[in-house]
Amino acid sequence: MSNIVIQLNSTEQSKVHEYYASKRVTRNAPGVVFAAKSNGTSITSYKSGKVMFQGGEAEQEASRWGTPNIPVTKTLTKGDRLPDNFASMSVIGSDETGTGDYFGPITVAAVYVPANKLALVKELGVKDSKMLTDDFMRKIAPDLIASLPHSLLVLRNEKYNEVQAQGWSQGKMKAILHNQALAKVLEKITPEKPDYILIDQFAERGIYYRHVKDQKNIVKENVLFATKAEQLHLSVAAASIIARYAFLKEMDKLSDQIGTTLPKGAGHGVDEVAAKILLAQGEESLREVTKWHFANTTKASRIASKKRFI
Ligand code: MG
């Protein structure tokens, strides 16, 4: 007897319910929204969008509706292989921003998008954040924040510089922040559980888990890593947008604090602004709003010392 599970979106799932309506049976199990018996096969449809087919003709019945879930292979090095229909599953995604910016914090967000909210999230305008402008992200992020279980962490420059001076790599900072954000979202949605967790990969699994090994609560169950993960599930795209939004708001605040608009990135324009801050407000003020160990610090002080003697 075979047992096949497929993942459907809500429209496809309703079609299944309609199709088997005359064969409906009652099944009182958690999460079950519809059950039927047809052609020697039990069909059980779950709130999560999963539909299970059990019995002699399971394969044939399931093939009317979709492709079965394929178990995840665990040992791939560059990004895990994702199950089929991954994009329509209930997933917590996480992503960070600010790591390459001299000014401002690192922000990390983890967001839960259950299967039944995928349509809403799409409706709100979420897609691959690399295709969205900062202005658009500022506009839609508050709606995402209001409607999705999430956790947002901001590693401000003071703390960043402190742990960096202790020898932490950015990889370690990110791993610990992702892990914390994921743990918080899991806690928020309990007793519900996501089908998977997807981390926008910045380190290989082994390295990631070495970084978090001393953490109290290490999130391990059903965790997948993939690069460009914002293209693989809307939860990562949403996380990326929320992290970016938080970063932009922090940059606004820091710009106010310093009295000049702080540029993003780590290019020459950044050095110029940093040099001006050095000259006008001194090293402490600059340190408070930057990732101090970046090469920009040396470049800015070189520019500043030239200007001092003009
Ligand atoms: Mg990323």
Coordinates of C-alpha atoms and ligand atoms in Angstrom, one line a residue:
M1 CA 0.0 0.0 0.0
S2 CA 1.5 3.3 -0.9
N3 CA 1.3 6.5 1.0
I4 CA 1.8 9.7 -1.0
V5 CA 1.8 13.3 0.2
I6 CA 1.5 16.3 -2.1
Q7 CA 1.5 20.0 -1.2
L8 CA -1.1 22.2 -2.8
N9 CA -2.0 25.9 -2.7
S10 CA -5.5 26.7 -1.5
T11 CA -7.1 26.9 -4.9
E12 CA -5.7 23.5 -5.9
Q13 CA -6.8 22.1 -2.6
S14 CA -10.4 23.3 -3.0
K15 CA -10.5 21.6 -6.4
V16 CA -9.5 18.3 -4.7
H17 CA -12.3 18.8 -2.2
E18 CA -14.8 19.5 -4.9
Y19 CA -13.7 16.5 -7.0
Y20 CA -14.1 14.0 -4.1
A21 CA -17.1 15.8 -2.5
S22 CA -19.5 12.9 -3.2
K23 CA -17.0 10.4 -1.6
R24 CA -16.6 12.4 1.6
V25 CA -16.0 10.7 4.9
T26 CA -15.6 12.1 8.4
R27 CA -12.2 12.0 9.9
N28 CA -11.6 13.8 13.2
A29 CA -7.9 14.3 13.3
P30 CA -5.9 17.4 14.1
G31 CA -5.4 19.7 11.1
V32 CA -7.7 17.7 8.8
V33 CA -10.0 19.9 6.7
F34 CA -11.4 17.2 4.3
A35 CA -11.3 13.5 3.9
A36 CA -12.7 11.1 1.3
K37 CA -12.5 7.5 0.2
S38 CA -12.4 6.8 -3.5
N39 CA -11.2 4.0 -5.7
G40 CA -9.8 2.1 -2.7
T41 CA -7.8 5.1 -1.7
S42 CA -8.1 7.4 1.4
I43 CA -7.7 11.0 0.7
T44 CA -6.9 13.3 3.6
S45 CA -6.5 17.0 3.2
Y46 CA -4.8 19.1 5.8
K47 CA -4.9 22.8 6.8
S48 CA -1.3 23.1 5.8
G49 CA -2.2 22.4 2.2
K50 CA -0.8 18.9 2.3
V51 CA -3.0 16.2 0.9
M52 CA -2.3 12.5 1.7
F53 CA -3.3 9.6 -0.5
Q54 CA -3.2 6.1 1.0
G55 CA -4.1 2.8 -0.6
G56 CA -3.7 0.7 -3.7
E57 CA -4.4 3.5 -6.2
A58 CA -2.7 6.3 -4.2
E59 CA -0.1 7.0 -6.9
Q60 CA -2.7 7.3 -9.6
E61 CA -5.1 9.5 -7.6
A62 CA -2.3 11.8 -6.4
S63 CA -0.9 12.2 -9.9
R64 CA -4.2 14.0 -10.9
W65 CA -3.2 16.9 -8.5
G66 CA 0.6 17.3 -8.2
T67 CA 4.0 15.9 -7.7
P68 CA 4.8 14.0 -4.4
N69 CA 7.1 15.5 -1.9
I70 CA 10.6 14.2 -2.2
P71 CA 12.5 13.7 1.0
V72 CA 15.3 16.2 1.5
T73 CA 18.8 15.1 0.9
K74 CA 21.0 16.2 3.7
T75 CA 24.5 16.0 2.5
L76 CA 24.8 18.6 -0.2
T77 CA 27.5 21.2 0.3
K78 CA 26.4 24.2 -1.6
G79 CA 22.8 24.8 -0.7
D80 CA 20.4 22.0 0.3
R81 CA 18.2 20.3 -2.2
L82 CA 14.7 21.5 -1.5
P83 CA 11.6 19.3 -1.6
D84 CA 9.3 19.7 -4.6
N85 CA 6.6 22.3 -4.1
F86 CA 8.8 24.0 -1.5
A87 CA 7.5 27.4 -2.5
S88 CA 4.0 26.4 -1.5
M89 CA 4.9 25.1 2.0
S90 CA 4.8 26.7 5.4
V91 CA 8.3 28.0 6.0
I92 CA 10.2 30.2 8.4
G93 CA 12.8 32.1 6.4
S94 CA 15.7 34.3 7.6
D95 CA 18.0 36.8 6.1
E96 CA 20.2 39.7 7.2
T97 CA 21.4 43.0 5.8
G98 CA 24.0 45.7 6.7
T99 CA 27.0 43.4 6.7
G100 CA 28.7 45.2 3.9
D101 CA 27.8 48.7 5.0
Y102 CA 30.4 50.7 6.9
F103 CA 27.7 52.9 8.6
G104 CA 24.9 51.3 10.5
P105 CA 24.0 48.0 12.1
I106 CA 23.5 44.5 11.0
T107 CA 19.8 43.6 11.0
V108 CA 18.5 40.1 10.9
A109 CA 14.9 39.0 10.5
A110 CA 13.1 35.6 10.6
V111 CA 9.6 35.4 9.3
Y112 CA 6.9 32.7 9.3
V113 CA 4.8 32.5 6.2
P114 CA 2.4 29.6 6.5
A115 CA 1.0 28.1 3.3
N116 CA -2.4 29.8 3.8
K117 CA -0.7 33.3 3.9
L118 CA 1.4 32.9 0.8
A119 CA -1.3 34.5 -1.4
L120 CA -1.6 37.5 1.0
V121 CA 2.2 38.0 1.1
K122 CA 2.3 38.0 -2.6
E123 CA -0.6 40.4 -2.7
L124 CA 1.4 42.8 -0.4
G125 CA 4.0 42.9 -3.1
V126 CA 6.7 40.6 -1.8
K127 CA 9.1 39.2 -4.3
D128 CA 12.8 38.8 -4.6
S129 CA 14.0 41.8 -2.6
K130 CA 16.9 42.3 -5.0
M131 CA 14.3 43.4 -7.5
L132 CA 12.7 45.9 -5.1
T133 CA 13.7 49.5 -4.3
D134 CA 14.3 50.8 -0.8
D135 CA 11.3 53.0 -1.1
F136 CA 9.0 50.2 -2.0
M137 CA 10.3 48.1 0.9
R138 CA 9.7 50.9 3.3
K139 CA 6.2 51.0 2.1
I140 CA 5.3 47.3 2.4
A141 CA 7.4 46.3 5.4
P142 CA 5.0 47.7 8.0
D143 CA 2.2 45.5 6.6
L144 CA 4.4 42.4 6.7
I145 CA 5.4 43.2 10.2
A146 CA 1.7 43.6 11.2
S147 CA 0.5 40.4 9.5
L148 CA 3.3 37.8 9.9
P149 CA 4.9 36.2 13.0
H150 CA 8.5 37.4 12.9
S151 CA 11.5 38.3 14.9
L152 CA 13.8 41.3 14.1
L153 CA 17.2 41.7 15.7
V154 CA 19.4 44.7 15.4
L155 CA 23.1 44.5 16.2
R156 CA 24.0 48.1 16.7
N157 CA 27.5 49.4 16.1
E158 CA 28.6 49.6 19.7
K159 CA 27.9 45.9 20.3
Y160 CA 29.2 45.0 16.9
N161 CA 32.5 46.7 17.6
E162 CA 32.7 45.2 21.0
V163 CA 32.3 41.6 19.8
Q164 CA 34.4 42.2 16.8
A165 CA 37.2 43.3 19.0
Q166 CA 36.8 40.1 20.9
G167 CA 37.6 38.3 17.7
W168 CA 34.1 37.4 16.4
S169 CA 33.8 37.1 12.7
Q170 CA 30.8 38.5 10.9
G171 CA 29.9 34.9 10.2
K172 CA 29.7 34.1 13.9
M173 CA 27.6 37.3 14.6
K174 CA 25.2 36.4 11.8
A175 CA 24.9 32.8 12.7
I176 CA 24.1 33.7 16.3
L177 CA 21.5 36.3 15.2
H178 CA 19.8 34.0 12.7
N179 CA 19.6 31.3 15.3
Q180 CA 18.1 33.6 17.9
A181 CA 15.6 35.1 15.5
L182 CA 14.5 31.6 14.3
A183 CA 14.2 30.4 17.9
K184 CA 11.9 33.4 18.7
V185 CA 9.6 32.8 15.8
L186 CA 9.3 29.1 16.6
E187 CA 8.4 30.1 20.1
K188 CA 5.8 32.6 18.9
I189 CA 4.0 30.1 16.6
T190 CA 4.0 27.2 19.1
P191 CA 2.3 24.7 18.9
E192 CA 2.2 25.2 15.2
K193 CA 5.4 24.1 13.4
P194 CA 6.7 25.1 10.0
D195 CA 7.3 22.4 7.4
Y196 CA 10.8 23.7 7.0
I197 CA 13.1 26.5 8.1
L198 CA 15.2 28.1 5.3
I199 CA 18.3 30.2 6.0
D200 CA 19.7 32.4 3.3
Q201 CA 23.0 30.8 3.2
F202 CA 26.1 32.8 4.3
A203 CA 28.0 29.8 5.7
E204 CA 28.0 26.1 5.2
R205 CA 25.9 24.1 7.6
G206 CA 29.0 22.8 9.5
I207 CA 30.4 26.2 10.0
Y208 CA 27.1 27.7 10.9
Y209 CA 26.5 25.1 13.7
R210 CA 30.1 25.6 15.0
H211 CA 29.3 29.3 15.4
V212 CA 26.1 28.6 17.4
K213 CA 27.4 25.7 19.5
D214 CA 27.4 27.6 22.8
Q215 CA 23.9 29.0 22.3
K216 CA 21.2 27.9 24.7
N217 CA 18.6 27.1 22.1
I218 CA 20.0 25.7 18.9
V219 CA 17.5 25.5 16.1
K220 CA 18.2 22.3 14.1
E221 CA 15.0 20.6 13.1
N222 CA 14.1 20.8 9.4
V223 CA 16.6 23.5 8.8
L224 CA 17.7 24.0 5.2
F225 CA 20.4 26.3 3.8
A226 CA 20.4 27.8 0.3
T227 CA 22.0 30.8 -1.4
K228 CA 19.6 33.3 -3.1
A229 CA 16.9 31.8 -0.8
E230 CA 14.7 34.9 -1.3
Q231 CA 13.9 33.4 -4.7
L232 CA 13.0 30.0 -3.2
H233 CA 10.4 31.0 -0.6
L234 CA 8.4 34.1 0.1
S235 CA 9.3 33.8 3.8
V236 CA 12.9 34.6 3.0
A237 CA 11.9 37.4 0.7
A238 CA 9.7 38.9 3.5
A239 CA 12.6 38.4 6.0
S240 CA 14.9 40.2 3.7
I241 CA 12.5 43.1 3.3
I242 CA 11.9 43.5 7.0
A243 CA 15.6 43.3 7.7
R244 CA 16.2 46.0 5.1
Y245 CA 13.5 48.2 6.4
A246 CA 14.9 48.0 9.9
F247 CA 18.3 48.8 8.5
L248 CA 17.0 51.9 6.6
K249 CA 15.2 53.1 9.8
E250 CA 18.4 52.7 11.8
M251 CA 20.3 54.7 9.2
D252 CA 17.7 57.5 9.4
K253 CA 18.2 57.6 13.1
L254 CA 22.0 57.6 12.9
S255 CA 21.9 60.3 10.2
D256 CA 19.8 62.5 12.5
Q257 CA 22.2 61.8 15.4
I258 CA 25.2 62.7 13.3
G259 CA 23.5 65.6 11.5
T260 CA 24.3 64.4 8.0
T261 CA 22.9 61.7 5.7
L262 CA 25.0 58.6 6.1
P263 CA 25.6 56.8 2.8
K264 CA 25.2 53.1 2.4
G265 CA 27.9 50.6 1.3
A266 CA 31.6 51.0 1.8
G267 CA 32.8 52.9 -1.2
H268 CA 34.7 56.2 -1.6
G269 CA 31.7 58.4 -0.9
V270 CA 31.5 56.7 2.5
D271 CA 35.2 57.5 3.2
E272 CA 34.5 61.2 2.4
V273 CA 31.6 61.4 4.8
A274 CA 33.5 59.5 7.5
A275 CA 36.4 62.0 7.1
K276 CA 34.0 64.9 7.6
I277 CA 32.6 63.3 10.7
L278 CA 36.2 62.7 12.0
L279 CA 37.1 66.4 11.5
A280 CA 33.9 67.9 12.9
Q281 CA 33.1 65.5 15.7
G282 CA 36.1 63.3 16.4
E283 CA 36.9 59.6 16.5
E284 CA 34.4 58.6 19.2
S285 CA 31.4 59.9 17.3
L286 CA 32.5 58.1 14.2
R287 CA 33.1 54.9 16.0
E288 CA 29.5 55.0 17.4
V289 CA 28.0 54.8 14.0
T290 CA 30.3 52.5 12.0
K291 CA 31.8 49.0 11.8
W292 CA 35.1 50.3 13.0
H293 CA 37.4 47.6 11.7
F294 CA 36.4 48.2 8.0
A295 CA 39.2 49.6 5.9
N296 CA 37.1 52.8 5.5
T297 CA 38.3 53.9 9.0
T298 CA 41.9 54.1 7.8
K299 CA 41.0 55.7 4.5
A300 CA 38.8 58.3 6.2
S301 CA 41.5 59.2 8.7
R302 CA 44.0 59.6 5.8
I303 CA 41.6 62.0 4.0
A304 CA 40.9 63.8 7.3
S305 CA 44.6 64.3 8.1
K306 CA 45.2 65.8 4.6
K307 CA 42.4 68.2 5.1
R308 CA 43.6 69.2 8.5
F309 CA 46.7 70.7 7.0
I310 CA 45.2 72.5 4.1
Ligands
MG1 MG 21.3 37.1 2.7

